[in-house]
Short mmCIF file of C-alpha atoms in Angstrom, two decimals:
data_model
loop_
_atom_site.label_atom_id
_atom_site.label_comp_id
_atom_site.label_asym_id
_atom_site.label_seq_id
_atom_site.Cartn_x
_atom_site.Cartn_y
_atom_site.Cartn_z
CA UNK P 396 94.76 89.71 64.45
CA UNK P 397 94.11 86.56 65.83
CA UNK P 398 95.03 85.16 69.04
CA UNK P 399 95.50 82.16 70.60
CA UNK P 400 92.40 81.08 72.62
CA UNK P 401 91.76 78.68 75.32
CA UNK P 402 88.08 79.07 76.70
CA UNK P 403 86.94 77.74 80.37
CA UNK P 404 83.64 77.52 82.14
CA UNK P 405 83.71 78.59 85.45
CA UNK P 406 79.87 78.72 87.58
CA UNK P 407 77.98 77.79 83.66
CA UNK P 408 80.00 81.38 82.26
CA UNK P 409 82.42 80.54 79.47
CA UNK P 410 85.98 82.87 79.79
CA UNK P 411 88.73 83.23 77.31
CA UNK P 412 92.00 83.91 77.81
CA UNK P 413 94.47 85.12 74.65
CA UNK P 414 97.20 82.97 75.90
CA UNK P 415 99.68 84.72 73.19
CA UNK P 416 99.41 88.03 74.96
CA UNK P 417 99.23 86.41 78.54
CA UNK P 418 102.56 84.85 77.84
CA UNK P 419 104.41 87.78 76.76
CA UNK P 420 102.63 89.77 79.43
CA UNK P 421 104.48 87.37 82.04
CA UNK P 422 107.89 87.49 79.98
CA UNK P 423 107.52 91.42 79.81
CA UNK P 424 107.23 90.74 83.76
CA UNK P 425 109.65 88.71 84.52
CA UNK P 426 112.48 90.75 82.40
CA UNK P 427 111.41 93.71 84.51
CA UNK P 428 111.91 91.88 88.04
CA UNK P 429 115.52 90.54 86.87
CA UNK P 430 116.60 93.73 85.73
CA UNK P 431 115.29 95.36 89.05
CA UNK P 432 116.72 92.95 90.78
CA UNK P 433 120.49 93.13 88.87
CA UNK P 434 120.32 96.71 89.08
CA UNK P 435 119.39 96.99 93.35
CA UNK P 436 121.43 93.51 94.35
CA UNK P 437 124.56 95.57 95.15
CA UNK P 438 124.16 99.29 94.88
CA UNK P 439 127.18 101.73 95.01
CA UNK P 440 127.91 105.72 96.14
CA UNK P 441 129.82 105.90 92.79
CA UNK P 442 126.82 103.94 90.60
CA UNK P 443 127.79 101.56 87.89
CA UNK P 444 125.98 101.56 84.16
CA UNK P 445 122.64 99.82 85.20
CA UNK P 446 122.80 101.28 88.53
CA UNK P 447 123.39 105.27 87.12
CA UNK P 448 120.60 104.30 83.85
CA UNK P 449 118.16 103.08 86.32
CA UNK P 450 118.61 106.05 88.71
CA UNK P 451 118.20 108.53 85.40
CA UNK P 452 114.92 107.00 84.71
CA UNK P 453 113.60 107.53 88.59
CA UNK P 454 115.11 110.99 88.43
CA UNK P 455 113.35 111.97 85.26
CA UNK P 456 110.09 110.89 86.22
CA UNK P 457 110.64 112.20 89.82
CA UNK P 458 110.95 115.70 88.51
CA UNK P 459 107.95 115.50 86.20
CA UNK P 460 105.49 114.39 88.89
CA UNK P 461 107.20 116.82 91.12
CA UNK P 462 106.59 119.96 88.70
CA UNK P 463 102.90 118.70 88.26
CA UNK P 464 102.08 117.75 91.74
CA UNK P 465 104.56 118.96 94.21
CA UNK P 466 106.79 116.74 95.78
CA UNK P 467 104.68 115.45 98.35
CA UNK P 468 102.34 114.13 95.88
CA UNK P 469 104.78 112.74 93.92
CA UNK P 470 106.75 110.46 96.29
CA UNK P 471 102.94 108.86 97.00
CA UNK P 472 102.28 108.49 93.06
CA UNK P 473 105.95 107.88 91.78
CA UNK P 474 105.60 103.89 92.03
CA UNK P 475 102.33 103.85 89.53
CA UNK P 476 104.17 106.33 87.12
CA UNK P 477 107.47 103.98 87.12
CA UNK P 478 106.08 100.65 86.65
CA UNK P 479 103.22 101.81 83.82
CA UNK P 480 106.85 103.05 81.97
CA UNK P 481 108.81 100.31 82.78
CA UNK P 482 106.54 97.82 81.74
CA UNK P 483 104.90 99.52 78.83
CA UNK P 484 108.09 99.86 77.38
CA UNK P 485 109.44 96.16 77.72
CA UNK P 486 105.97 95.04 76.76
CA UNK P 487 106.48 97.20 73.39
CA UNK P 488 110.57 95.94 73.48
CA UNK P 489 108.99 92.25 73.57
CA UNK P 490 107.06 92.67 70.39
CA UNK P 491 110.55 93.31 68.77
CA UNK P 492 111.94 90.10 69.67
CA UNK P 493 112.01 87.24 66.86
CA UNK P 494 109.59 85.63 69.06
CA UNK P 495 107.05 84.97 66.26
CA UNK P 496 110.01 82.35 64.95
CA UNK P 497 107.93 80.23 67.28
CA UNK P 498 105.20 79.25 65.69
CA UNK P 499 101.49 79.01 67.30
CA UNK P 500 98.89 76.94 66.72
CA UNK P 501 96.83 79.77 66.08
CA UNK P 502 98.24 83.64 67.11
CA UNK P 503 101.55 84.65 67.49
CA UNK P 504 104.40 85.78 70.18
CA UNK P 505 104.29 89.63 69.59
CA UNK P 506 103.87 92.43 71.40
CA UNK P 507 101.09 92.39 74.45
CA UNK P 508 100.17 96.06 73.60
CA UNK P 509 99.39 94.85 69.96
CA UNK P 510 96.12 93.35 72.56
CA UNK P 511 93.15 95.81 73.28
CA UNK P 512 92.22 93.88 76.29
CA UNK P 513 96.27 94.57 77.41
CA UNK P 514 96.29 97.85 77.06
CA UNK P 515 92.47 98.40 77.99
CA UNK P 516 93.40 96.70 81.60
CA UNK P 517 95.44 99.22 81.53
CA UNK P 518 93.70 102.46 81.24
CA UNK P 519 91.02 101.21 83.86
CA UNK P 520 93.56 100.82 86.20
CA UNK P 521 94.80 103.87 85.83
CA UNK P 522 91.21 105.50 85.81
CA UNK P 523 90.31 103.24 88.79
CA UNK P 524 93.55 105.18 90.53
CA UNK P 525 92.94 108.57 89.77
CA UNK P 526 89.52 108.49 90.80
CA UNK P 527 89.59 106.79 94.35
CA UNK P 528 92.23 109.71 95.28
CA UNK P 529 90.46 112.62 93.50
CA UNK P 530 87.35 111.33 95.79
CA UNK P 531 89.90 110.98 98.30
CA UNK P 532 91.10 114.21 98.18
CA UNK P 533 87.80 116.60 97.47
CA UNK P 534 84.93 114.09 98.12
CA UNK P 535 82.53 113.59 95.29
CA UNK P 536 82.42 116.92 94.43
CA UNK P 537 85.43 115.66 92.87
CA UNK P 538 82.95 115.33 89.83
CA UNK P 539 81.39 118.23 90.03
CA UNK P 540 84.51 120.13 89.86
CA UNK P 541 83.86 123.92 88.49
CA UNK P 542 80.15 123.23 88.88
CA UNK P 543 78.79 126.74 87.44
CA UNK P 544 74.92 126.97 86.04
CA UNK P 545 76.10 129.30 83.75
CA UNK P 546 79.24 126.48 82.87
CA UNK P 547 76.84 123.22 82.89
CA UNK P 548 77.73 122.57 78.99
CA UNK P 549 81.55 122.54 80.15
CA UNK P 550 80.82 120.11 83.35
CA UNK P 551 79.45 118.10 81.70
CA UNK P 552 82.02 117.80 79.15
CA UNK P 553 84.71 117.35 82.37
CA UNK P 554 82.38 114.42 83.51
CA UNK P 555 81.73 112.76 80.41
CA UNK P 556 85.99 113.25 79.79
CA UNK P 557 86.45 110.99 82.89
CA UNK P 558 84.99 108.29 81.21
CA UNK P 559 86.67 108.77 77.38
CA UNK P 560 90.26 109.19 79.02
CA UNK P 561 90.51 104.95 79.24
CA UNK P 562 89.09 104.42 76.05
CA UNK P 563 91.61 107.21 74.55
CA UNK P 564 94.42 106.18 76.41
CA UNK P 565 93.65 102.17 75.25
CA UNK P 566 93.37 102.85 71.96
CA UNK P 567 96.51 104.61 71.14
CA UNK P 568 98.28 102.84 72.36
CA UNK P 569 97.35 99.91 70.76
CA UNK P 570 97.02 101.57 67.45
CA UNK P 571 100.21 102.20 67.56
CA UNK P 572 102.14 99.31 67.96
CA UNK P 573 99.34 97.04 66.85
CA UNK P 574 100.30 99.01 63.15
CA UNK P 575 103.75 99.16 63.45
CA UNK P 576 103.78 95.18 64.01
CA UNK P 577 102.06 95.25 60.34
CA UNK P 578 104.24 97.49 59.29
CA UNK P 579 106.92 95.56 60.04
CA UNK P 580 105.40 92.57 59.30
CA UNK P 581 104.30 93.54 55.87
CA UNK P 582 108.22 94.72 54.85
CA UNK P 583 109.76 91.13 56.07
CA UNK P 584 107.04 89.89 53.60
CA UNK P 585 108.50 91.94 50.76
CA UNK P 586 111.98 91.80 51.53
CA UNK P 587 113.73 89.83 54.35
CA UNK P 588 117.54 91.17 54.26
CA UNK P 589 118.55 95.11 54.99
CA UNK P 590 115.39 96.17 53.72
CA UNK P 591 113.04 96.36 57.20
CA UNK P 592 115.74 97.72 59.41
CA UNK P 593 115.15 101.36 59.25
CA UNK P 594 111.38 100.26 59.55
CA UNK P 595 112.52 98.00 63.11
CA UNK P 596 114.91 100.77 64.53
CA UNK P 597 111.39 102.87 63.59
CA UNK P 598 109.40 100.81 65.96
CA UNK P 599 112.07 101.20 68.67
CA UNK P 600 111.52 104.53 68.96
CA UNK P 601 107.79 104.44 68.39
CA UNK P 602 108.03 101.91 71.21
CA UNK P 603 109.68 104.34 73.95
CA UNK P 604 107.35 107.47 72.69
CA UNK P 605 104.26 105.59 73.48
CA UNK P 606 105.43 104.56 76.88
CA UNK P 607 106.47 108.22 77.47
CA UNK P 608 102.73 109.00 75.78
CA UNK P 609 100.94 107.08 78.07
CA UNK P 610 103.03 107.44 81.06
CA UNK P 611 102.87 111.24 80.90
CA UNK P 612 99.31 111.54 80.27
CA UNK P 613 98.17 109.19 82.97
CA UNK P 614 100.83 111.46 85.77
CA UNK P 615 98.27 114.21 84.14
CA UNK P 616 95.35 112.37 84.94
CA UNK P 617 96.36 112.09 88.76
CA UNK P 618 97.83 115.57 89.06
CA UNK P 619 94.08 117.37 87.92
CA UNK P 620 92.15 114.78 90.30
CA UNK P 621 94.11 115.35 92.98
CA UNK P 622 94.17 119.28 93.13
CA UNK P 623 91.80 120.99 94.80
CA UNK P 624 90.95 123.67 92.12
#
């Protein structure tokens, strides 16, 4: 898909920027930091609807990183695990918009996660995290967990996994909503009236399973690096 381009040279090294995804990147962003802010302005013993929805989401994800990690763990690690939901799923929420009424020179309004480089970002950031505390926590034996002569084929799978888990966790995501985009895309084409809704209310739900995909894999990712076993 193409994007939307604009190129600078900075020290005689040419960067690019997709502006497209940058832009819904910051609108994904800045919905996120007005509904945290409407929902923690004036909160209440007996919650309101945004204030008792945004509590269910911490409590959810507060009881899966406790049952993984303990709660301990989890009170240090909840704020990662939050925001990579939160803003994977407005990011995917975005894409639905009729932003793409708003026509580009060249690229179009959709989706950040429909963006490799988005959802790449991502994954390194998330490997980057999990890493500097399972060094942290056990040294740099850390990657020599279960270090066995007679297990060397498996340690070295466990190493080389360290290293696939960004590119795995990248590309699904982006897979996924990069195709259901077409998808949708593709039906409009075809037929414009009643005809794409199931395929739209689809890609809703598509939209909050990947968040809960990579959300829940990534609270995996930090739960094995920081045990000791």
């Amino acid at each position: 898909m193409e994007h939307w381009v604009y190129s600078i040279s900075l020290f005689n090294h040419v960067i690019s920027f997709n502006m497209d995804t940058l832009i819904t990147m910051w609108l994904s962003m800045l919905i996120l930091i007005v509904v945290a802010f409407m929902a923690t302005r004036k909160l209440e013993m007996v919650p309101g609807k945004l204030q008792l929805f945004s509590e269910g989401i911490i409590k959810y994800f507060n009881n899966i990183a406790k049952s993984s990690m303990g709660n301990d763990e989890a009170q240090k690690h909840i704020a990662i695990i939050l925001t990579l939901f939160m803003f994977i799923l407005t990011a995917n929420l975005v894409g639905q918009l009729p932003l793409k009424l708003i026509h580009l020179h060249t690229g179009e309004l959709a989706s950040p996660n429909n963006d490799i480089n988005m959802t790449a970002a991502m994954a390194i950031v998330v490997s980057i995290y999990y890493i500097f505390y399972g060094v942290k926590r056990n040294g740099f034996k850390f990657f020599f967990k279960g270090f066995s002569i007679e297990g060397i084929i498996i340690t070295l799978v466990d190493t080389l996994e360290l290293f696939v888990r960004p590119f795995s966790l990248a590309l699904r995501l982006f897979a996924n909503i990069f195709a259901g985009e077409v998808l949708v895309a593709t039906v409009l084409s075809l037929a414009a009236v009643v005809v794409p809704l199931p395929f739209m209310l689809f890609e809703l739900f598509v939209a909050l399973i990947q968040a809960l995909v990579f959300t829940l894999l990534s609270t995996t990712y930090i739960s094995l690096a920081i045990k000791e076993e």
